[in-house]
Coordinates of C-alpha atoms in Angstrom, one line a residue:
M220 CA 159.2 21.9 136.5
K221 CA 160.1 18.2 137.0
R222 CA 163.0 16.9 134.8
W223 CA 162.2 13.4 133.8
L224 CA 165.6 11.6 133.9
T225 CA 164.6 8.6 135.9
A226 CA 163.0 5.2 135.4
C227 CA 160.7 4.5 132.5
I228 CA 158.0 1.9 132.7
A229 CA 158.5 -1.5 131.0
C230 CA 156.6 -2.2 127.8
F231 CA 153.6 -4.5 128.0
L232 CA 151.0 -5.9 125.6
M233 CA 147.6 -4.2 125.7
T234 CA 144.6 -6.6 125.8
G235 CA 142.1 -3.9 125.0
F236 CA 141.1 -0.3 126.0
A237 CA 138.4 2.0 124.8
N238 CA 136.9 5.3 125.9
G239 CA 139.0 5.6 129.0
Q240 CA 138.1 2.2 130.6
Q241 CA 141.3 0.6 131.7
T242 CA 142.0 -3.1 131.3
T243 CA 144.6 -5.5 132.7
T244 CA 147.9 -5.7 130.9
K245 CA 150.2 -8.6 130.4
N246 CA 152.6 -7.4 133.0
N247 CA 150.0 -6.0 135.3
V248 CA 151.2 -2.4 134.7
D249 CA 148.4 0.1 134.4
P250 CA 148.4 2.3 131.4
C251 CA 148.7 6.1 131.8
G252 CA 145.2 7.3 131.2
P253 CA 143.2 6.4 128.1
V254 CA 145.0 4.5 125.3
P255 CA 144.1 3.8 121.7
T256 CA 142.1 0.7 120.5
E257 CA 143.7 -1.6 117.9
N258 CA 141.6 0.2 115.2
Q259 CA 142.9 3.6 116.3
L260 CA 146.5 2.3 116.4
R261 CA 146.1 1.0 112.9
W262 CA 144.6 4.3 111.7
Q263 CA 147.5 6.3 113.3
E264 CA 150.0 4.3 111.3
M265 CA 148.3 5.3 108.0
E266 CA 149.4 8.9 108.6
M267 CA 148.1 10.2 105.2
Y268 CA 145.0 9.2 103.2
A269 CA 143.0 11.0 100.5
F270 CA 139.5 12.6 100.3
I271 CA 137.8 12.4 96.9
H272 CA 135.1 15.0 96.4
Y273 CA 132.9 14.2 93.4
S274 CA 129.2 14.8 92.9
M275 CA 126.6 16.9 91.1
N276 CA 128.5 19.9 92.5
T277 CA 131.3 19.1 90.0
Y278 CA 128.9 20.0 87.1
T279 CA 127.2 23.0 88.7
D280 CA 130.4 24.7 89.9
Q281 CA 129.2 24.7 93.5
E282 CA 130.5 23.6 96.9
W283 CA 127.1 22.7 98.2
G284 CA 124.3 21.6 96.0
F285 CA 120.7 22.6 96.7
G286 CA 119.2 19.1 96.1
N287 CA 117.3 19.8 92.8
E288 CA 120.2 19.4 90.4
D289 CA 119.2 17.8 87.1
L290 CA 120.3 14.1 86.9
Q291 CA 121.1 14.6 83.2
L292 CA 124.1 16.6 84.3
F293 CA 126.0 13.5 85.5
N294 CA 127.6 12.0 82.4
P295 CA 131.4 12.1 82.7
S296 CA 133.3 11.4 79.5
D297 CA 136.3 9.6 81.0
L298 CA 135.6 8.5 84.6
D299 CA 138.5 6.4 85.7
C300 CA 138.6 5.3 89.4
R301 CA 141.8 3.5 88.8
Q302 CA 143.5 6.7 87.8
W303 CA 142.3 8.2 91.1
A304 CA 143.7 5.3 93.1
R305 CA 147.0 5.3 91.2
V306 CA 147.5 9.1 91.8
C307 CA 146.6 8.8 95.5
K308 CA 149.0 5.9 95.9
Q309 CA 151.8 7.8 94.2
A310 CA 151.0 10.8 96.4
G311 CA 151.7 8.7 99.5
M312 CA 148.1 8.2 100.5
K313 CA 147.3 4.9 102.3
G314 CA 143.6 5.0 101.6
I315 CA 140.7 6.9 100.1
I316 CA 137.5 8.4 101.6
F317 CA 134.9 8.9 99.0
T318 CA 131.9 11.3 99.0
A319 CA 129.3 8.7 98.4
K320 CA 126.6 11.3 99.1
H321 CA 127.1 15.0 99.7
H322 CA 124.6 17.5 101.0
C323 CA 122.6 17.6 97.7
G324 CA 121.5 14.0 98.4
F325 CA 122.8 12.6 95.0
C326 CA 124.0 9.1 95.6
M327 CA 127.1 7.9 93.7
W328 CA 125.9 4.3 93.9
P329 CA 122.6 2.8 92.7
S330 CA 120.9 3.0 96.1
E331 CA 117.7 1.0 96.4
F332 CA 116.1 3.7 98.5
T333 CA 116.1 6.7 96.3
E334 CA 115.7 7.6 92.6
Y335 CA 118.2 10.5 93.0
S336 CA 121.3 8.4 92.1
V337 CA 123.6 7.3 89.3
K338 CA 121.0 4.7 88.3
N339 CA 118.9 7.5 86.7
T340 CA 121.7 9.3 84.9
P341 CA 123.0 9.1 81.3
W342 CA 126.3 7.7 82.6
K343 CA 126.7 4.1 81.5
N344 CA 122.9 4.2 80.8
G345 CA 122.2 4.1 84.5
K346 CA 124.2 0.9 85.0
G347 CA 127.2 2.5 86.7
D348 CA 128.3 2.5 90.3
V349 CA 131.1 4.9 91.2
V350 CA 131.4 3.5 94.8
R351 CA 131.9 0.0 93.4
E352 CA 134.5 1.1 90.9
L353 CA 136.5 3.0 93.4
A354 CA 136.3 0.3 96.1
D355 CA 137.7 -2.2 93.5
A356 CA 140.4 0.2 92.3
C357 CA 141.6 0.8 95.9
R358 CA 142.0 -2.9 96.6
E359 CA 143.8 -3.4 93.3
E360 CA 146.3 -0.7 94.4
G361 CA 146.6 -1.9 98.0
L362 CA 144.7 1.1 99.4
E363 CA 142.2 1.2 102.2
F364 CA 138.7 2.3 101.3
A365 CA 136.2 4.5 103.3
V366 CA 133.0 6.4 102.7
Y367 CA 131.6 9.9 103.4
L368 CA 127.9 9.9 103.9
S369 CA 126.3 13.3 104.5
P370 CA 123.7 13.2 107.3
W371 CA 122.2 16.4 105.8
D372 CA 120.2 15.7 102.6
R373 CA 118.8 18.7 100.8
N374 CA 116.9 16.5 98.3
H375 CA 115.0 14.1 100.5
P376 CA 111.4 15.2 101.3
E377 CA 111.4 13.7 104.8
Y378 CA 114.6 15.3 106.0
G379 CA 114.0 16.7 109.5
R380 CA 111.4 14.0 110.3
P381 CA 111.9 10.6 111.8
E382 CA 111.3 8.8 108.5
Y383 CA 114.6 10.3 107.1
V384 CA 116.7 8.7 109.9
T385 CA 115.5 5.3 108.8
Y386 CA 116.3 6.2 105.2
F387 CA 119.8 7.4 106.2
R388 CA 120.5 4.2 108.0
N389 CA 119.3 2.1 105.1
Q390 CA 121.8 3.9 102.9
L391 CA 124.6 3.4 105.4
R392 CA 123.8 -0.3 105.6
E393 CA 124.1 -0.5 101.8
L394 CA 127.5 1.0 101.9
L395 CA 128.7 -1.1 104.8
T396 CA 127.6 -4.4 103.4
N397 CA 128.1 -4.2 99.7
Y398 CA 131.6 -2.8 99.2
G399 CA 134.0 -4.9 101.3
D400 CA 136.0 -3.6 104.3
I401 CA 135.5 0.0 105.2
F402 CA 138.2 1.7 107.4
E403 CA 136.3 4.9 108.2
V404 CA 132.8 6.4 108.0
W405 CA 132.8 10.2 107.8
F406 CA 129.8 12.1 108.9
D407 CA 129.9 15.8 108.0
G408 CA 129.0 18.4 110.6
A409 CA 126.9 20.5 108.3
N410 CA 123.3 19.7 109.3
G411 CA 120.1 21.4 108.5
G412 CA 119.3 24.6 106.5
D413 CA 117.6 25.6 103.3
G414 CA 117.0 22.9 100.6
W415 CA 114.8 21.6 97.9
Y416 CA 113.4 18.8 100.1
G417 CA 111.3 17.2 97.4
G418 CA 110.0 20.5 96.1
A419 CA 109.2 22.1 99.5
N420 CA 112.0 24.7 98.9
E421 CA 112.2 25.6 102.6
T422 CA 114.5 25.8 105.6
R423 CA 114.5 22.9 108.0
K424 CA 116.4 22.8 111.3
I425 CA 117.2 19.8 113.4
D426 CA 118.7 19.2 116.8
R427 CA 121.9 17.6 115.8
T428 CA 122.5 16.2 119.3
T429 CA 119.3 14.0 119.2
Y430 CA 117.8 13.9 115.7
Y431 CA 120.1 11.2 114.1
E432 CA 120.0 8.9 117.2
W433 CA 123.7 8.3 116.8
P434 CA 124.2 5.6 119.4
E435 CA 122.0 3.2 117.5
T436 CA 123.7 4.1 114.2
Y437 CA 127.1 3.5 115.9
R438 CA 126.0 0.1 117.1
M439 CA 125.1 -0.8 113.5
I440 CA 128.4 0.3 112.2
R441 CA 130.4 -1.6 114.7
E442 CA 128.3 -4.7 114.1
L443 CA 128.7 -4.6 110.3
Q444 CA 132.3 -3.3 110.1
P445 CA 134.2 -4.1 113.4
R446 CA 137.4 -2.6 112.1
C447 CA 135.8 0.7 111.0
L448 CA 136.4 4.0 112.7
I449 CA 133.8 6.7 113.0
W450 CA 134.5 10.4 112.3
N451 CA 131.9 12.7 113.9
D452 CA 132.5 16.2 115.3
G453 CA 129.3 16.4 117.3
S454 CA 128.5 15.7 121.0
D455 CA 128.2 12.0 120.2
R456 CA 131.9 11.0 120.3
G457 CA 133.2 9.0 117.4
D458 CA 136.6 7.4 117.3
L459 CA 138.2 10.5 115.6
R460 CA 137.8 14.2 115.9
W461 CA 137.9 17.3 113.6
V462 CA 140.6 19.8 114.3
G463 CA 138.3 22.8 114.1
T464 CA 139.7 24.1 110.8
E465 CA 140.0 23.1 107.1
A466 CA 143.2 25.0 106.7
G467 CA 145.4 21.9 107.2
N468 CA 146.8 22.3 110.7
V469 CA 146.2 21.1 114.3
G470 CA 147.5 22.7 117.4
E471 CA 151.2 22.5 118.3
T472 CA 149.9 21.1 121.6
N473 CA 147.8 18.2 120.5
W474 CA 146.4 15.7 123.0
S475 CA 144.6 12.6 121.6
L476 CA 142.0 12.9 124.3
L477 CA 138.5 14.3 124.8
N478 CA 135.8 13.7 127.3
H479 CA 133.3 11.1 126.4
D480 CA 130.3 13.3 127.3
G481 CA 129.5 16.9 126.8
E482 CA 129.8 19.5 124.0
V483 CA 133.2 20.3 122.6
T484 CA 134.6 23.8 122.0
W485 CA 137.0 24.9 119.3
P486 CA 140.1 24.8 121.6
M487 CA 139.1 21.2 122.6
L488 CA 139.0 20.2 118.9
H489 CA 142.2 22.0 118.0
Y490 CA 144.4 21.1 121.0
G491 CA 142.6 18.1 122.6
L492 CA 142.2 17.8 126.4
E493 CA 145.2 16.9 128.6
D494 CA 142.9 15.2 131.1
G495 CA 140.3 13.9 128.7
D496 CA 138.7 10.5 129.6
S497 CA 138.6 9.1 126.1
W498 CA 141.1 8.5 123.3
V499 CA 139.8 10.6 120.4
P500 CA 142.8 11.5 118.1
A501 CA 142.7 14.4 115.6
E502 CA 142.2 14.0 111.9
T503 CA 143.4 17.0 109.9
N504 CA 141.4 17.5 106.7
T505 CA 142.2 20.0 104.0
S506 CA 142.0 20.2 100.2
I507 CA 144.9 20.5 97.6
R508 CA 142.8 23.3 96.1
P509 CA 141.0 26.2 97.8
G510 CA 137.6 24.4 97.5
W511 CA 136.6 20.8 98.1
F512 CA 135.0 20.3 94.7
Y513 CA 136.6 21.0 91.3
H514 CA 136.3 24.5 89.9
E515 CA 138.1 25.4 86.7
T516 CA 138.9 28.9 88.1
E517 CA 141.1 27.2 90.7
N518 CA 143.4 25.4 88.3
E519 CA 146.0 28.0 89.0
H520 CA 145.5 27.9 92.7
V521 CA 146.6 24.4 93.6
K522 CA 148.6 24.4 96.8
S523 CA 152.3 24.8 96.3
L524 CA 154.8 22.2 97.4
S525 CA 156.0 24.4 100.2
K526 CA 152.4 24.8 101.4
L527 CA 151.8 21.0 101.3
M528 CA 155.0 20.4 103.3
D529 CA 153.9 23.0 105.8
T530 CA 150.6 21.1 106.1
Y531 CA 152.5 17.8 106.6
Y532 CA 154.5 19.2 109.4
K533 CA 151.5 20.7 111.1
S534 CA 149.4 17.6 110.8
V535 CA 151.4 14.3 110.7
G536 CA 154.2 16.2 112.5
R537 CA 151.8 17.1 115.3
N538 CA 150.3 13.8 116.3
S539 CA 147.6 13.7 113.7
C540 CA 146.7 12.0 110.4
L541 CA 146.4 14.1 107.2
L542 CA 143.3 13.7 105.1
L543 CA 144.2 15.5 101.8
N544 CA 141.4 16.1 99.3
F545 CA 141.8 15.6 95.5
P546 CA 138.7 16.9 93.6
I547 CA 137.6 15.1 90.5
A548 CA 137.3 17.2 87.3
P549 CA 134.1 17.0 85.1
N550 CA 135.7 14.5 82.8
G551 CA 135.9 12.0 85.7
R552 CA 139.6 12.2 86.4
I553 CA 142.0 14.0 88.8
H554 CA 143.3 17.1 87.1
P555 CA 147.0 16.8 85.9
T556 CA 148.1 19.8 88.0
D557 CA 146.7 18.2 91.2
S558 CA 148.2 14.8 90.5
L559 CA 151.7 16.2 89.7
R560 CA 151.7 18.3 92.8
G561 CA 150.6 15.3 94.9
I562 CA 153.3 13.1 93.5
A563 CA 155.9 15.8 94.1
F564 CA 154.6 16.1 97.7
K565 CA 155.4 12.4 98.3
K566 CA 158.8 12.7 96.7
M567 CA 159.7 15.6 98.9
I568 CA 158.6 13.8 102.0
D569 CA 160.8 10.9 101.0
E570 CA 163.7 13.2 100.3
V571 CA 163.4 15.0 103.7
F572 CA 163.3 11.8 105.7
K573 CA 165.6 9.4 103.7
N574 CA 168.7 9.8 105.8
D575 CA 168.5 9.7 109.6
L576 CA 171.7 11.4 110.7
A577 CA 171.3 9.9 114.2
K578 CA 172.1 6.4 112.8
K579 CA 175.6 7.5 112.0
A580 CA 176.0 9.2 115.4
K581 CA 176.5 7.8 119.0
T582 CA 173.2 7.9 120.9
R583 CA 173.0 7.5 124.7
H584 CA 169.5 7.1 125.9
L585 CA 168.7 8.8 129.2
S586 CA 166.8 6.8 131.8
I587 CA 166.8 3.6 129.7
S588 CA 164.6 0.8 131.0
K589 CA 166.3 -2.4 132.0
E590 CA 163.2 -4.4 131.2
Q591 CA 163.2 -3.5 127.5
E592 CA 165.6 -1.9 125.1
G593 CA 164.4 1.2 123.3
V594 CA 162.4 2.8 126.1
W595 CA 163.7 6.0 127.5
G596 CA 162.9 9.5 128.6
G597 CA 165.6 11.5 126.8
S598 CA 168.6 11.1 124.6
L599 CA 172.0 12.6 123.9
I600 CA 173.2 12.3 120.3
T601 CA 176.9 12.8 119.6
F602 CA 178.0 13.3 116.0
K603 CA 181.4 12.1 114.7
K604 CA 182.0 15.6 113.4
P605 CA 180.1 18.9 113.3
T606 CA 176.8 18.0 111.4
T607 CA 174.2 20.3 109.9
F608 CA 170.5 19.4 110.4
N609 CA 167.1 21.2 110.6
R610 CA 164.5 18.5 111.5
F611 CA 164.0 16.5 114.7
V612 CA 161.5 13.6 115.0
V613 CA 160.4 12.1 118.3
E614 CA 157.7 9.5 119.0
E615 CA 156.0 8.1 122.0
D616 CA 154.8 4.5 122.2
I617 CA 151.1 5.5 122.4
R618 CA 150.0 2.0 123.2
Y619 CA 150.8 3.0 126.8
G620 CA 149.1 6.4 126.6
Q621 CA 150.1 9.9 125.7
R622 CA 152.4 11.1 128.5
V623 CA 154.8 13.9 127.6
K624 CA 153.6 17.4 128.5
K625 CA 156.8 19.4 127.7
F626 CA 160.3 18.7 126.4
S627 CA 163.4 20.6 125.4
L628 CA 165.8 20.3 122.4
E629 CA 169.3 21.7 122.6
A630 CA 172.2 21.7 120.2
E631 CA 175.9 22.1 121.2
V632 CA 177.5 24.7 118.9
N633 CA 181.1 25.7 119.4
G634 CA 181.0 24.3 123.0
R635 CA 177.7 26.2 123.9
W636 CA 174.3 24.6 124.3
I637 CA 171.6 26.6 122.5
P638 CA 167.9 25.9 122.6
L639 CA 166.1 24.9 119.4
K640 CA 162.5 26.0 118.8
D641 CA 159.9 25.0 116.3
E642 CA 159.8 27.8 113.7
L643 CA 156.3 26.7 112.6
V644 CA 154.9 27.7 116.0
E645 CA 153.6 31.3 116.2
N646 CA 153.6 31.6 120.0
G647 CA 156.0 30.2 122.6
D648 CA 158.5 27.5 122.0
G649 CA 155.8 24.9 121.1
L650 CA 157.8 21.9 122.5
T651 CA 154.9 20.4 124.3
T652 CA 153.0 17.2 123.4
I653 CA 154.5 14.4 121.3
G654 CA 152.1 11.5 120.8
H655 CA 152.5 9.2 117.8
R656 CA 154.9 11.6 116.1
R657 CA 156.3 15.1 116.6
I658 CA 158.4 16.8 114.0
I659 CA 160.3 19.9 115.0
C660 CA 161.4 22.3 112.2
F661 CA 164.1 24.9 112.7
P662 CA 166.7 26.7 110.6
N663 CA 169.9 24.9 109.7
V664 CA 172.2 24.4 112.7
T665 CA 175.7 22.8 112.7
A666 CA 176.4 21.1 116.0
T667 CA 178.5 18.4 117.6
R668 CA 175.8 17.1 119.9
L669 CA 172.0 17.2 120.2
R670 CA 170.2 16.8 123.5
F671 CA 166.5 15.8 123.9
T672 CA 165.0 15.9 127.4
V673 CA 161.5 15.3 128.7
L674 CA 160.9 18.1 131.2
D675 CA 157.4 17.3 132.3
A676 CA 155.1 14.3 131.8
K677 CA 151.9 12.8 133.2
C678 CA 153.6 9.5 133.9
D679 CA 157.1 8.0 133.3
P680 CA 157.7 8.8 129.6
V681 CA 157.9 6.0 127.0
I682 CA 159.9 7.3 124.0
K683 CA 160.4 4.9 121.2
R684 CA 162.2 7.0 118.6
T685 CA 164.4 10.0 118.1
S686 CA 165.7 10.9 114.6
V687 CA 167.6 13.8 113.0
Y688 CA 167.4 15.0 109.4
L689 CA 168.6 17.7 107.0
A690 CA 165.7 18.8 104.8
P691 CA 166.7 20.2 101.4
E692 CA 165.6 23.7 100.3
L693 CA 162.6 23.8 98.0
T694 CA 164.5 25.2 95.0
A695 CA 161.9 24.3 92.3
D696 CA 158.7 25.3 94.2
I697 CA 155.7 27.1 92.7
P698 CA 154.6 29.9 95.1
D699 CA 151.1 30.0 96.6
S700 CA 148.7 31.6 94.2
G701 CA 147.9 35.3 94.7
E702 CA 144.7 37.0 93.8
K703 CA 144.0 40.2 91.9
H704 CA 143.3 43.1 94.3
S705 CA 140.5 45.5 93.7
S706 CA 142.1 48.8 94.7
N707 CA 141.0 50.2 91.4
L708 CA 137.3 49.9 92.3
H709 CA 135.5 52.7 94.0
Y710 CA 133.4 51.4 96.8
F711 CA 131.7 52.7 100.0
F712 CA 129.4 51.4 102.7
S713 CA 125.9 52.9 102.9
N714 CA 125.3 51.0 106.2
P715 CA 127.3 48.3 108.1
K716 CA 125.7 45.5 106.1
Q717 CA 125.6 47.1 102.7
M718 CA 128.4 47.9 100.2
M719 CA 128.1 50.0 97.1
I720 CA 130.5 49.8 94.1
D721 CA 130.1 52.4 91.3
W722 CA 131.6 53.3 88.0
D723 CA 131.7 56.5 86.0
T724 CA 130.3 54.8 82.9
E725 CA 127.9 51.9 82.4
Q726 CA 129.5 48.4 82.6
T727 CA 128.4 44.9 81.7
I728 CA 128.8 42.8 84.9
T729 CA 129.1 39.0 84.6
A730 CA 130.3 38.0 88.1
F731 CA 131.2 39.2 91.6
R732 CA 133.9 37.6 93.8
Y733 CA 134.2 37.9 97.5
L734 CA 137.1 36.9 99.7
P735 CA 136.1 36.8 103.4
P736 CA 138.3 37.9 106.4
Q737 CA 141.1 35.3 106.9
A738 CA 141.9 35.6 110.6
T739 CA 138.5 36.0 112.1
R740 CA 134.8 35.1 111.5
E741 CA 133.8 38.6 112.5
G742 CA 132.0 40.2 109.6
T743 CA 132.1 37.1 107.3
I744 CA 129.1 37.2 105.0
T745 CA 127.3 33.8 104.9
H746 CA 124.1 34.9 103.0
Y747 CA 123.9 37.7 100.5
S748 CA 121.8 39.6 97.9
L749 CA 123.4 41.3 94.9
W750 CA 121.6 44.2 93.2
A751 CA 122.4 46.3 90.1
S752 CA 121.3 49.8 89.0
T753 CA 122.0 52.2 86.1
N754 CA 120.5 55.3 87.8
W755 CA 120.6 54.9 91.6
A756 CA 116.8 54.8 91.6
D757 CA 115.8 51.5 90.0
W758 CA 117.3 48.3 91.4
T759 CA 117.3 44.8 90.0
K760 CA 118.2 41.8 92.2
V761 CA 120.7 39.8 90.1
A762 CA 121.7 37.2 92.6
E763 CA 121.1 35.9 96.1
G764 CA 122.1 32.9 98.1
E765 CA 124.5 31.4 100.6
F766 CA 128.3 31.2 100.6
S767 CA 128.4 27.5 101.6
N768 CA 130.9 26.4 104.2
I769 CA 132.6 29.8 104.1
V770 CA 133.2 30.0 107.8
N771 CA 135.3 26.8 107.9
N772 CA 136.8 27.3 104.5
P773 CA 137.2 31.1 103.9
I774 CA 138.2 31.0 100.2
W775 CA 137.2 33.1 97.2
Q776 CA 133.4 32.9 96.6
T777 CA 132.3 33.5 93.0
V778 CA 128.7 34.7 92.2
K779 CA 128.0 34.3 88.5
I780 CA 125.2 36.4 87.0
A781 CA 123.7 36.8 83.5
P782 CA 125.4 39.8 81.7
T783 CA 123.9 42.8 83.4
K784 CA 124.2 46.5 82.5
A785 CA 125.0 48.6 85.6
K786 CA 126.7 51.7 86.9
I787 CA 126.2 50.6 90.5
L788 CA 126.5 47.3 92.2
R789 CA 125.1 46.8 95.7
L790 CA 126.0 43.9 98.0
D791 CA 123.7 43.3 100.9
A792 CA 125.0 41.1 103.8
D793 CA 121.7 39.3 104.6
R794 CA 123.4 37.3 107.3
L795 CA 126.8 37.4 109.0
A796 CA 128.7 34.6 110.7
E797 CA 129.5 36.9 113.7
G798 CA 129.3 40.6 114.5
D799 CA 127.1 43.3 113.0
R800 CA 129.3 44.8 110.4
M801 CA 130.3 43.2 107.1
A802 CA 134.0 42.7 106.3
F803 CA 136.2 41.4 103.5
S804 CA 139.8 40.6 102.7
D805 CA 139.2 41.5 99.0
F806 CA 136.6 41.5 96.3
E807 CA 136.5 41.6 92.5
V808 CA 133.9 42.4 89.8
V809 CA 134.2 40.6 86.5
I810 CA 133.3 42.9 83.6
D811 CA 132.6 41.9 80.1
K812 CA 134.9 44.0 77.9

């Protein structure tokens, strides 16, 4: 393993670089592989911004709408986009991405191209425009604004046909020309399936690699919004990539690179590609609640402060940006629990990183460049007295590429050098890539010196920052929510895809809840049928449907049913994500007492 303790390259001014094509630099020094565009650099500096999920789903208690939801449902009593913007700003968010249209096809602006929009709802007598109000609120609060536009539309009768692509682009043009600067356009990866489709009530499938004709759409976006970034997780590369999970973490090794062409696999999304030919950094998206849309049953399950900090370390602290979702409640506001937790999150981040202990110590940079101060490949920090710390921050100057492959961190304790490892990494020491920012978390250590050394790199390392902190303990935290277990229920499997639950006496059933496996997709139920019987002979189907987005977001799924008398409940797994045997982490049956 090569120990990088020799010359670093001099800094230089980039004149432009995109998708792996190198350009000349001011000092005629070639960059090390792909480097970010100015738009991507600006995005990386944002570090945290908010998702806002709000649509018809808010009023139907669903995650994915079917496309036939009644327009009369949308009539919030106290919609306040300025409250959204204020909360997000206080929570440390630098911008907001808004679900202008989710899969149900309902448009949160008065689109000229559909009747399925706010213009035909009771809210403000059809004169309202949520996109306009939020865009204005963001600018009043100094926040960037962006839009989510679902490519899949379960309402539109032409979805799956060429005419829909024209409709989709017309909607996108409206959003990109009528609401000021847009910093990002977010295209969801869910595409095709069952839907209302203008009354057809059928399943439609598309080839997501060709149907939307993304290159032409991308050209339109770059023409209308030159500073806008494109998020897309398909084979057509956007400027940003998904991390392969909605749990709120990216890989401890995280290269900001992918290949421009070809399909991507889960490891590529989660860890990037060391030798990728294009700069495609990772955006980590997760919700402050289990679901993306508001559900009253989740009011007690908002992420704890410790969980949010863990998410921060595993996203921003791993060379990514954090996209944190705040769902809007039916009254049109962010719920108080969510807002208070978000604000506490920002205060804790400030508390952790307010005092850089390295500033009071003597730092000697290893392999310092004579051409420019502040460029080095390692550092030795000597404290004036034994000092306690538990966080280390290191940054590369990514204008010149992502270079570091492996580094070490050692503390001198009582005259002995001991290695420090990242306690948030499950396997190995995890001291691999750095990129824009890497935060290493470890138990409290009291040391006289701290040594950071680049052990392996693709090119001469260009490190621009090393800092040391002592994070306080979370003494006033609220623990992650637990769920009621169902050990008191008698259940058995009649076949690998059928579960029976029975009682000694007749019960009145009002809901069934299913928690899928948490560490694997194997056995996860995506489509189900629920049957009830009082005598084992006569069965009534009480519910059927799809657990939307359950593979990417394996949270509790609630199936509400009309009060039904039953002694036996039967769950059929009509379709599984993987495997041939249904599985669960837990389940509950709600009984009317």
